[in-house]
Amino acid sequence: GGFSALKKAMSMAPMEIINEIIDAKLLGRGGASYPAGKKWKQLYEIEGDPKYIVCNADEGEPGTFKDRYLLDRNCWLVLEGMIIAAYATGSSKGILYLRGEYASLKEKISAAIHELERKHFLGDNILGGNFSFSIELHMGAGAYICGEESALLESIEGKRGVPRNKPPFPVSSGLQNMPTLIQNVETFANIPQILRYGS
């Protein structure tokens, strides 16, 4: 789609985008089926900078490979979803946390990020506007528990990957104690489709 969903998103108000995600009834993949749009709205309503977007690609359940498949076949879709989420919530920094065992995907995803930077879909003044967003690829170390969102944040911060006590939840106090949206690979991959075709 040539990032047509991102182009469309940048012509919309943030709450218009968030309402599309809410109306689509897109759910998180964490087991609690928490509505993605509700999480986006919570982050949007929090003031402060920076806000973070984190893609949880630490797929560790035995026999699962949907995230690996999506990242291998169409990492562009996932990255576009992250950029749209950042635009809608006012976030400036993104991290894609890749499972250590998926090291074979590192080069492909890194190349995609660099190409998006060259084509002004990432970096400063995306598509000539006043929206700036960067994505960093972070490799996990193979710890199963880091699939849990707060343990994942601890790992990114260079600490031992153990879950945090909640509350506070990451949306209000996440990475570096700043507001953070964490979503699964599959959740982000759905975002461009919702923007293209409607909720």
CSV table of C-alpha atoms in Angstrom, one decimal:
chain,number,residue,atom,x,y,z
A,1,GLY,CA,0.0,0.0,0.0
A,2,GLY,CA,3.0,2.3,-0.1
A,3,PHE,CA,2.3,3.6,3.4
A,4,SER,CA,-1.0,5.0,2.2
A,5,ALA,CA,-2.5,4.4,5.7
A,6,LEU,CA,0.2,6.6,7.3
A,7,LYS,CA,-0.5,9.3,4.7
A,8,LYS,CA,-4.2,9.1,5.5
A,9,ALA,CA,-3.6,9.1,9.2
A,10,MET,CA,-1.6,12.3,9.0
A,11,SER,CA,-4.5,14.0,7.4
A,12,MET,CA,-6.7,13.1,10.4
A,13,ALA,CA,-6.9,14.4,14.0
A,14,PRO,CA,-5.4,12.1,16.5
A,15,MET,CA,-8.7,11.3,18.2
A,16,GLU,CA,-10.2,10.4,14.8
A,17,ILE,CA,-7.6,7.8,14.4
A,18,ILE,CA,-8.0,6.5,17.9
A,19,ASN,CA,-11.8,6.3,17.5
A,20,GLU,CA,-11.3,4.1,14.4
A,21,ILE,CA,-9.2,1.7,16.4
A,22,ILE,CA,-11.8,1.7,19.2
A,23,ASP,CA,-14.6,1.1,16.7
A,24,ALA,CA,-12.7,-1.7,15.1
A,25,LYS,CA,-12.6,-3.5,18.5
A,26,LEU,CA,-9.0,-4.4,18.0
A,27,LEU,CA,-7.7,-6.3,21.1
A,28,GLY,CA,-4.3,-6.7,22.6
A,29,ARG,CA,-2.7,-10.2,22.4
A,30,GLY,CA,-1.5,-10.3,26.0
A,31,GLY,CA,-4.2,-12.7,27.3
A,32,ALA,CA,-6.5,-10.1,29.0
A,33,SER,CA,-7.8,-8.9,25.6
A,34,TYR,CA,-7.4,-5.3,26.6
A,35,PRO,CA,-8.8,-3.0,23.9
A,36,ALA,CA,-6.0,-1.4,21.9
A,37,GLY,CA,-7.9,1.8,21.2
A,38,LYS,CA,-8.6,2.3,24.9
A,39,LYS,CA,-4.9,2.0,25.6
A,40,TRP,CA,-4.1,4.5,22.8
A,41,LYS,CA,-6.7,7.0,24.2
A,42,GLN,CA,-5.1,6.7,27.7
A,43,LEU,CA,-1.7,7.5,26.3
A,44,TYR,CA,-3.0,10.4,24.1
A,45,GLU,CA,-4.6,12.0,27.2
A,46,ILE,CA,-1.3,12.0,29.2
A,47,GLU,CA,0.8,15.1,28.8
A,48,GLY,CA,4.6,15.0,28.8
A,49,ASP,CA,7.5,14.1,26.6
A,50,PRO,CA,8.9,11.7,25.7
A,51,LYS,CA,6.2,9.1,25.2
A,52,TYR,CA,7.3,5.7,24.0
A,53,ILE,CA,5.8,3.2,21.5
A,54,VAL,CA,7.1,-0.4,22.1
A,55,CYS,CA,6.5,-3.3,19.8
A,56,ASN,CA,6.6,-6.6,21.8
A,57,ALA,CA,8.2,-9.1,19.4
A,58,ASP,CA,9.4,-11.4,22.2
A,59,GLU,CA,7.3,-14.4,21.0
A,60,GLY,CA,8.3,-17.2,23.3
A,61,GLU,CA,5.3,-19.5,23.7
A,62,PRO,CA,6.1,-23.0,22.5
A,63,GLY,CA,4.9,-23.6,18.9
A,64,THR,CA,4.0,-20.0,18.1
A,65,PHE,CA,5.4,-18.2,15.1
A,66,LYS,CA,2.8,-15.7,13.9
A,67,ASP,CA,5.0,-12.7,14.9
A,68,ARG,CA,8.0,-14.2,13.2
A,69,TYR,CA,6.0,-14.8,10.1
A,70,LEU,CA,4.7,-11.2,10.0
A,71,LEU,CA,8.1,-9.7,10.6
A,72,ASP,CA,9.7,-11.9,8.0
A,73,ARG,CA,7.1,-11.5,5.3
A,74,ASN,CA,6.0,-7.9,5.9
A,75,CYS,CA,7.9,-6.0,8.6
A,76,TRP,CA,6.8,-2.8,6.8
A,77,LEU,CA,3.2,-3.3,7.9
A,78,VAL,CA,4.3,-3.6,11.6
A,79,LEU,CA,6.6,-0.5,11.3
A,80,GLU,CA,3.8,1.5,9.6
A,81,GLY,CA,1.4,0.5,12.5
A,82,MET,CA,4.0,1.8,15.0
A,83,ILE,CA,4.4,5.1,13.2
A,84,ILE,CA,0.6,5.6,13.1
A,85,ALA,CA,0.3,4.8,16.8
A,86,ALA,CA,3.0,7.4,17.5
A,87,TYR,CA,1.3,10.0,15.5
A,88,ALA,CA,-2.0,9.4,17.1
A,89,THR,CA,-0.7,9.4,20.7
A,90,GLY,CA,2.0,12.1,20.4
A,91,SER,CA,4.9,9.8,20.9
A,92,SER,CA,8.4,10.6,19.6
A,93,LYS,CA,10.4,7.4,20.3
A,94,GLY,CA,9.8,3.7,19.3
A,95,ILE,CA,11.5,0.5,20.2
A,96,LEU,CA,10.9,-2.9,18.5
A,97,TYR,CA,11.9,-5.5,21.0
A,98,LEU,CA,12.9,-8.6,19.0
A,99,ARG,CA,13.2,-12.1,20.6
A,100,GLY,CA,16.8,-13.2,20.8
A,101,GLU,CA,16.1,-16.4,18.9
A,102,TYR,CA,14.9,-14.3,16.0
A,103,ALA,CA,18.4,-12.9,15.3
A,104,SER,CA,18.0,-13.9,11.6
A,105,LEU,CA,15.4,-11.1,11.2
A,106,LYS,CA,17.6,-8.4,12.7
A,107,GLU,CA,19.3,-7.4,9.4
A,108,LYS,CA,16.0,-7.4,7.5
A,109,ILE,CA,14.3,-5.1,10.0
A,110,SER,CA,17.3,-2.8,10.5
A,111,ALA,CA,17.4,-2.4,6.7
A,112,ALA,CA,13.7,-1.6,6.6
A,113,ILE,CA,14.1,1.1,9.3
A,114,HIS,CA,17.0,2.7,7.5
A,115,GLU,CA,15.1,2.7,4.2
A,116,LEU,CA,12.1,4.4,5.9
A,117,GLU,CA,14.5,7.0,7.3
A,118,ARG,CA,15.8,7.7,3.8
A,119,LYS,CA,12.3,8.0,2.4
A,120,HIS,CA,11.2,10.4,5.3
A,121,PHE,CA,8.7,7.9,6.8
A,122,LEU,CA,10.8,8.0,9.9
A,123,GLY,CA,13.0,10.6,11.6
A,124,ASP,CA,12.5,14.3,11.7
A,125,ASN,CA,9.6,16.0,9.9
A,126,ILE,CA,7.9,12.9,8.6
A,127,LEU,CA,6.4,13.4,5.1
A,128,GLY,CA,7.3,17.1,5.4
A,129,GLY,CA,5.1,17.7,8.5
A,130,ASN,CA,6.0,18.6,12.0
A,131,PHE,CA,5.8,15.0,13.3
A,132,SER,CA,9.0,13.3,14.2
A,133,PHE,CA,9.5,9.7,15.3
A,134,SER,CA,12.4,7.2,15.5
A,135,ILE,CA,12.4,3.4,15.9
A,136,GLU,CA,15.3,1.5,17.5
A,137,LEU,CA,15.7,-2.2,17.2
A,138,HIS,CA,16.4,-3.9,20.6
A,139,MET,CA,17.5,-7.5,20.7
A,140,GLY,CA,16.3,-9.7,23.6
A,141,ALA,CA,18.6,-12.1,25.3
A,142,GLY,CA,16.3,-15.2,25.1
A,143,ALA,CA,14.6,-14.9,28.5
A,144,TYR,CA,11.0,-16.3,28.3
A,145,ILE,CA,9.7,-13.9,31.0
A,146,CYS,CA,10.5,-10.9,28.9
A,147,GLY,CA,7.4,-11.5,26.9
A,148,GLU,CA,5.5,-10.0,29.9
A,149,GLU,CA,5.3,-6.3,29.1
A,150,SER,CA,6.9,-4.9,32.3
A,151,ALA,CA,9.7,-7.4,32.3
A,152,LEU,CA,10.4,-6.4,28.7
A,153,LEU,CA,10.7,-2.8,29.8
A,154,GLU,CA,13.2,-3.8,32.5
A,155,SER,CA,15.2,-5.6,29.9
A,156,ILE,CA,15.3,-2.6,27.6
A,157,GLU,CA,16.6,-0.5,30.5
A,158,GLY,CA,19.5,-2.9,31.0
A,159,LYS,CA,18.1,-4.5,34.1
A,160,ARG,CA,17.2,-8.1,35.0
A,161,GLY,CA,14.0,-9.0,33.1
A,162,VAL,CA,11.5,-9.5,35.9
A,163,PRO,CA,7.9,-8.2,36.0
A,164,ARG,CA,7.2,-5.0,37.9
A,165,ASN,CA,4.4,-4.6,40.5
A,166,LYS,CA,1.3,-3.0,39.0
A,167,PRO,CA,0.0,-0.3,39.3
A,168,PRO,CA,1.4,1.9,37.9
A,169,PHE,CA,0.8,0.4,34.5
A,170,PRO,CA,3.2,1.1,31.6
A,171,VAL,CA,0.8,3.5,29.9
A,172,SER,CA,1.4,6.0,32.7
A,173,SER,CA,4.8,4.9,33.9
A,174,GLY,CA,6.6,2.6,31.5
A,175,LEU,CA,10.0,2.9,29.9
A,176,GLN,CA,12.3,5.2,32.0
A,177,ASN,CA,9.1,5.9,34.0
A,178,MET,CA,7.6,7.7,31.1
A,179,PRO,CA,4.2,7.0,29.4
A,180,THR,CA,4.5,4.0,27.2
A,181,LEU,CA,2.3,2.1,24.8
A,182,ILE,CA,3.2,-1.6,24.4
A,183,GLN,CA,1.5,-3.7,21.7
A,184,ASN,CA,2.2,-7.0,20.0
A,185,VAL,CA,3.5,-7.4,16.5
A,186,GLU,CA,0.1,-8.6,15.3
A,187,THR,CA,-1.7,-5.7,16.8
A,188,PHE,CA,0.5,-3.2,15.0
A,189,ALA,CA,0.1,-5.1,11.8
A,190,ASN,CA,-3.6,-4.6,11.9
A,191,ILE,CA,-3.5,-0.8,12.2
A,192,PRO,CA,-2.7,0.1,8.6
A,193,GLN,CA,-5.6,-2.2,7.4
A,194,ILE,CA,-8.1,-0.4,9.8
A,195,LEU,CA,-7.0,3.0,8.5
A,196,ARG,CA,-7.2,2.0,4.9
A,197,TYR,CA,-10.5,0.2,5.0
A,198,GLY,CA,-12.2,1.7,8.0
A,199,SER,CA,-13.2,0.1,11.3
